[in-house]
Amino acid sequence: MAKYHRIIMNGESYYREYRYGSDSYGEMLSEEELVHMLLEEVVDEEIEISEREIESALRRIPDREDRYLLQNYIRCLERVGRE
């Protein structure tokens, strides 16, 4: 993965890729541009979650204990997601 140097000009942060082998820099990027570029590189798949579909799937689980276990697990994930 590329390494970047943070450059602060007039209180604004910019980032430039630093190439150690050639001791050179890439183009200057804003933080928003860098984050967008890095996310495109590392995000493999987008998964959309529908609460309605999850609730429907939970209701179709015949075993009450399995259903209860999954409901608790989902609540735990929701709490972790809010932290």
PDB file of N, CA and C in Angstrom, residues 3-50:
ATOM      1  N   LYS A   3       2.317   4.987   0.672  1.00  0.00           N
ATOM      2  CA  LYS A   3       2.482   5.826   1.862  1.00  0.00           C
ATOM      3  C   LYS A   3       2.311   7.282   1.441  1.00  0.00           C
ATOM      4  N   TYR A   4       1.717   8.077   2.315  1.00  0.00           N
ATOM      5  CA  TYR A   4       1.426   9.470   2.003  1.00  0.00           C
ATOM      6  C   TYR A   4       2.025  10.390   3.050  1.00  0.00           C
ATOM      7  N   HIS A   5       2.409  11.564   2.620  1.00  0.00           N
ATOM      8  CA  HIS A   5       2.838  12.616   3.533  1.00  0.00           C
ATOM      9  C   HIS A   5       1.712  13.637   3.622  1.00  0.00           C
ATOM     10  N   ARG A   6       1.478  14.093   4.833  1.00  0.00           N
ATOM     11  CA  ARG A   6       0.452  15.120   5.044  1.00  0.00           C
ATOM     12  C   ARG A   6       1.136  16.480   4.973  1.00  0.00           C
ATOM     13  N   ILE A   7       0.575  17.364   4.194  1.00  0.00           N
ATOM     14  CA  ILE A   7       1.125  18.698   4.015  1.00  0.00           C
ATOM     15  C   ILE A   7       0.043  19.682   4.452  1.00  0.00           C
ATOM     16  N   ILE A   8       0.386  20.567   5.370  1.00  0.00           N
ATOM     17  CA  ILE A   8      -0.581  21.543   5.868  1.00  0.00           C
ATOM     18  C   ILE A   8      -0.206  22.907   5.306  1.00  0.00           C
ATOM     19  N   MET A   9      -1.132  23.471   4.524  1.00  0.00           N
ATOM     20  CA  MET A   9      -0.934  24.798   3.940  1.00  0.00           C
ATOM     21  C   MET A   9      -2.115  25.669   4.326  1.00  0.00           C
ATOM     22  N   ASN A  10      -1.825  26.787   4.953  1.00  0.00           N
ATOM     23  CA  ASN A  10      -2.869  27.731   5.378  1.00  0.00           C
ATOM     24  C   ASN A  10      -3.945  27.037   6.204  1.00  0.00           C
ATOM     25  N   GLY A  11      -3.533  26.103   7.043  1.00  0.00           N
ATOM     26  CA  GLY A  11      -4.463  25.406   7.916  1.00  0.00           C
ATOM     27  C   GLY A  11      -5.226  24.276   7.246  1.00  0.00           C
ATOM     28  N   GLU A  12      -5.036  24.062   5.960  1.00  0.00           N
ATOM     29  CA  GLU A  12      -5.711  22.998   5.217  1.00  0.00           C
ATOM     30  C   GLU A  12      -4.761  21.810   5.049  1.00  0.00           C
ATOM     31  N   SER A  13      -5.289  20.590   5.199  1.00  0.00           N
ATOM     32  CA  SER A  13      -4.477  19.386   5.034  1.00  0.00           C
ATOM     33  C   SER A  13      -4.577  18.864   3.611  1.00  0.00           C
ATOM     34  N   TYR A  14      -3.429  18.544   3.051  1.00  0.00           N
ATOM     35  CA  TYR A  14      -3.330  17.918   1.738  1.00  0.00           C
ATOM     36  C   TYR A  14      -2.420  16.708   1.871  1.00  0.00           C
ATOM     37  N   TYR A  15      -2.505  15.808   0.919  1.00  0.00           N
ATOM     38  CA  TYR A  15      -1.726  14.574   0.984  1.00  0.00           C
ATOM     39  C   TYR A  15      -1.065  14.310  -0.355  1.00  0.00           C
ATOM     40  N   ARG A  16       0.196  13.833  -0.266  1.00  0.00           N
ATOM     41  CA  ARG A  16       0.919  13.458  -1.471  1.00  0.00           C
ATOM     42  C   ARG A  16       1.528  12.084  -1.251  1.00  0.00           C
ATOM     43  N   GLU A  17       1.362  11.231  -2.248  1.00  0.00           N
ATOM     44  CA  GLU A  17       1.974   9.915  -2.172  1.00  0.00           C
ATOM     45  C   GLU A  17       3.489  10.098  -2.231  1.00  0.00           C
ATOM     46  N   TYR A  18       4.191   9.421  -1.327  1.00  0.00           N
ATOM     47  CA  TYR A  18       5.642   9.481  -1.327  1.00  0.00           C
ATOM     48  C   TYR A  18       6.187   8.148  -1.802  1.00  0.00           C
ATOM     49  N   ARG A  19       6.976   8.191  -2.852  1.00  0.00           N
ATOM     50  CA  ARG A  19       7.566   6.983  -3.425  1.00  0.00           C
ATOM     51  C   ARG A  19       8.999   6.863  -2.908  1.00  0.00           C
ATOM     52  N   TYR A  20       9.198   5.941  -1.963  1.00  0.00           N
ATOM     53  CA  TYR A  20      10.497   5.807  -1.313  1.00  0.00           C
ATOM     54  C   TYR A  20      11.599   5.375  -2.273  1.00  0.00           C
ATOM     55  N   GLY A  21      11.285   4.474  -3.193  1.00  0.00           N
ATOM     56  CA  GLY A  21      12.303   3.982  -4.120  1.00  0.00           C
ATOM     57  C   GLY A  21      12.902   5.068  -4.996  1.00  0.00           C
ATOM     58  N   SER A  22      12.046   5.971  -5.468  1.00  0.00           N
ATOM     59  CA  SER A  22      12.527   7.030  -6.361  1.00  0.00           C
ATOM     60  C   SER A  22      12.644   8.369  -5.645  1.00  0.00           C
ATOM     61  N   ASP A  23      12.319   8.392  -4.356  1.00  0.00           N
ATOM     62  CA  ASP A  23      12.367   9.616  -3.550  1.00  0.00           C
ATOM     63  C   ASP A  23      11.615  10.749  -4.249  1.00  0.00           C
ATOM     64  N   SER A  24      10.366  10.430  -4.698  1.00  0.00           N
ATOM     65  CA  SER A  24       9.562  11.427  -5.406  1.00  0.00           C
ATOM     66  C   SER A  24       8.135  11.420  -4.866  1.00  0.00           C
ATOM     67  N   TYR A  25       7.373  12.430  -5.277  1.00  0.00           N
ATOM     68  CA  TYR A  25       5.993  12.590  -4.828  1.00  0.00           C
ATOM     69  C   TYR A  25       5.012  12.422  -5.982  1.00  0.00           C
ATOM     70  N   GLY A  26       3.795  12.004  -5.628  1.00  0.00           N
ATOM     71  CA  GLY A  26       2.684  11.985  -6.566  1.00  0.00           C
ATOM     72  C   GLY A  26       1.947  13.302  -6.493  1.00  0.00           C
ATOM     73  N   GLU A  27       0.743  13.332  -7.088  1.00  0.00           N
ATOM     74  CA  GLU A  27      -0.028  14.572  -7.106  1.00  0.00           C
ATOM     75  C   GLU A  27      -0.582  14.903  -5.724  1.00  0.00           C
ATOM     76  N   MET A  28      -0.872  16.180  -5.491  1.00  0.00           N
ATOM     77  CA  MET A  28      -1.422  16.632  -4.220  1.00  0.00           C
ATOM     78  C   MET A  28      -2.921  16.373  -4.207  1.00  0.00           C
ATOM     79  N   LEU A  29      -3.409  15.793  -3.109  1.00  0.00           N
ATOM     80  CA  LEU A  29      -4.821  15.450  -2.976  1.00  0.00           C
ATOM     81  C   LEU A  29      -5.399  16.074  -1.710  1.00  0.00           C
ATOM     82  N   SER A  30      -6.676  16.430  -1.773  1.00  0.00           N
ATOM     83  CA  SER A  30      -7.363  16.856  -0.557  1.00  0.00           C
ATOM     84  C   SER A  30      -7.665  15.611   0.271  1.00  0.00           C
ATOM     85  N   GLU A  31      -8.025  15.810   1.520  1.00  0.00           N
ATOM     86  CA  GLU A  31      -8.361  14.664   2.371  1.00  0.00           C
ATOM     87  C   GLU A  31      -9.544  13.889   1.798  1.00  0.00           C
ATOM     88  N   GLU A  32     -10.535  14.603   1.299  1.00  0.00           N
ATOM     89  CA  GLU A  32     -11.716  13.960   0.710  1.00  0.00           C
ATOM     90  C   GLU A  32     -11.334  13.115  -0.504  1.00  0.00           C
ATOM     91  N   GLU A  33     -10.466  13.645  -1.360  1.00  0.00           N
ATOM     92  CA  GLU A  33     -10.029  12.895  -2.544  1.00  0.00           C
ATOM     93  C   GLU A  33      -9.249  11.647  -2.157  1.00  0.00           C
ATOM     94  N   LEU A  34      -8.365  11.787  -1.155  1.00  0.00           N
ATOM     95  CA  LEU A  34      -7.561  10.645  -0.716  1.00  0.00           C
ATOM     96  C   LEU A  34      -8.438   9.552  -0.103  1.00  0.00           C
ATOM     97  N   VAL A  35      -9.366   9.943   0.754  1.00  0.00           N
ATOM     98  CA  VAL A  35     -10.258   8.964   1.376  1.00  0.00           C
ATOM     99  C   VAL A  35     -11.076   8.241   0.310  1.00  0.00           C
ATOM    100  N   HIS A  36     -11.605   8.981  -0.641  1.00  0.00           N
ATOM    101  CA  HIS A  36     -12.391   8.377  -1.720  1.00  0.00           C
ATOM    102  C   HIS A  36     -11.543   7.387  -2.518  1.00  0.00           C
ATOM    103  N   MET A  37     -10.324   7.780  -2.855  1.00  0.00           N
ATOM    104  CA  MET A  37      -9.439   6.916  -3.631  1.00  0.00           C
ATOM    105  C   MET A  37      -9.079   5.644  -2.851  1.00  0.00           C
ATOM    106  N   LEU A  38      -8.762   5.794  -1.560  1.00  0.00           N
ATOM    107  CA  LEU A  38      -8.394   4.634  -0.750  1.00  0.00           C
ATOM    108  C   LEU A  38      -9.572   3.693  -0.557  1.00  0.00           C
ATOM    109  N   LEU A  39     -10.762   4.247  -0.360  1.00  0.00           N
ATOM    110  CA  LEU A  39     -11.941   3.398  -0.211  1.00  0.00           C
ATOM    111  C   LEU A  39     -12.217   2.606  -1.476  1.00  0.00           C
ATOM    112  N   GLU A  40     -12.033   3.228  -2.633  1.00  0.00           N
ATOM    113  CA  GLU A  40     -12.233   2.503  -3.889  1.00  0.00           C
ATOM    114  C   GLU A  40     -11.265   1.331  -4.017  1.00  0.00           C
ATOM    115  N   GLU A  41     -10.052   1.494  -3.481  1.00  0.00           N
ATOM    116  CA  GLU A  41      -9.046   0.439  -3.558  1.00  0.00           C
ATOM    117  C   GLU A  41      -9.345  -0.728  -2.620  1.00  0.00           C
ATOM    118  N   VAL A  42      -9.877  -0.441  -1.445  1.00  0.00           N
ATOM    119  CA  VAL A  42      -9.989  -1.493  -0.432  1.00  0.00           C
ATOM    120  C   VAL A  42     -11.385  -2.093  -0.281  1.00  0.00           C
ATOM    121  N   VAL A  43     -12.432  -1.385  -0.700  1.00  0.00           N
ATOM    122  CA  VAL A  43     -13.790  -1.918  -0.553  1.00  0.00           C
ATOM    123  C   VAL A  43     -14.049  -2.892  -1.696  1.00  0.00           C
ATOM    124  N   ASP A  44     -14.277  -4.149  -1.320  1.00  0.00           N
ATOM    125  CA  ASP A  44     -14.445  -5.210  -2.298  1.00  0.00           C
ATOM    126  C   ASP A  44     -15.895  -5.361  -2.753  1.00  0.00           C
ATOM    127  N   GLU A  45     -16.824  -5.130  -1.833  1.00  0.00           N
ATOM    128  CA  GLU A  45     -18.226  -5.374  -2.142  1.00  0.00           C
ATOM    129  C   GLU A  45     -19.096  -4.464  -1.293  1.00  0.00           C
ATOM    130  N   GLU A  46     -20.186  -4.025  -1.866  1.00  0.00           N
ATOM    131  CA  GLU A  46     -21.147  -3.210  -1.125  1.00  0.00           C
ATOM    132  C   GLU A  46     -22.345  -4.081  -0.792  1.00  0.00           C
ATOM    133  N   ILE A  47     -22.722  -4.095   0.476  1.00  0.00           N
ATOM    134  CA  ILE A  47     -23.820  -4.935   0.934  1.00  0.00           C
ATOM    135  C   ILE A  47     -24.878  -4.034   1.558  1.00  0.00           C
ATOM    136  N   GLU A  48     -26.077  -4.098   1.010  1.00  0.00           N
ATOM    137  CA  GLU A  48     -27.177  -3.301   1.542  1.00  0.00           C
ATOM    138  C   GLU A  48     -28.010  -4.174   2.467  1.00  0.00           C
ATOM    139  N   ILE A  49     -28.328  -3.641   3.635  1.00  0.00           N
ATOM    140  CA  ILE A  49     -29.076  -4.406   4.627  1.00  0.00           C
ATOM    141  C   ILE A  49     -30.444  -3.763   4.812  1.00  0.00           C
ATOM    142  N   SER A  50     -31.467  -4.566   4.705  1.00  0.00           N
ATOM    143  CA  SER A  50     -32.829  -4.099   4.893  1.00  0.00           C
ATOM    144  C   SER A  50     -33.356  -4.678   6.202  1.00  0.00           C
TER     145      SER A  50
END
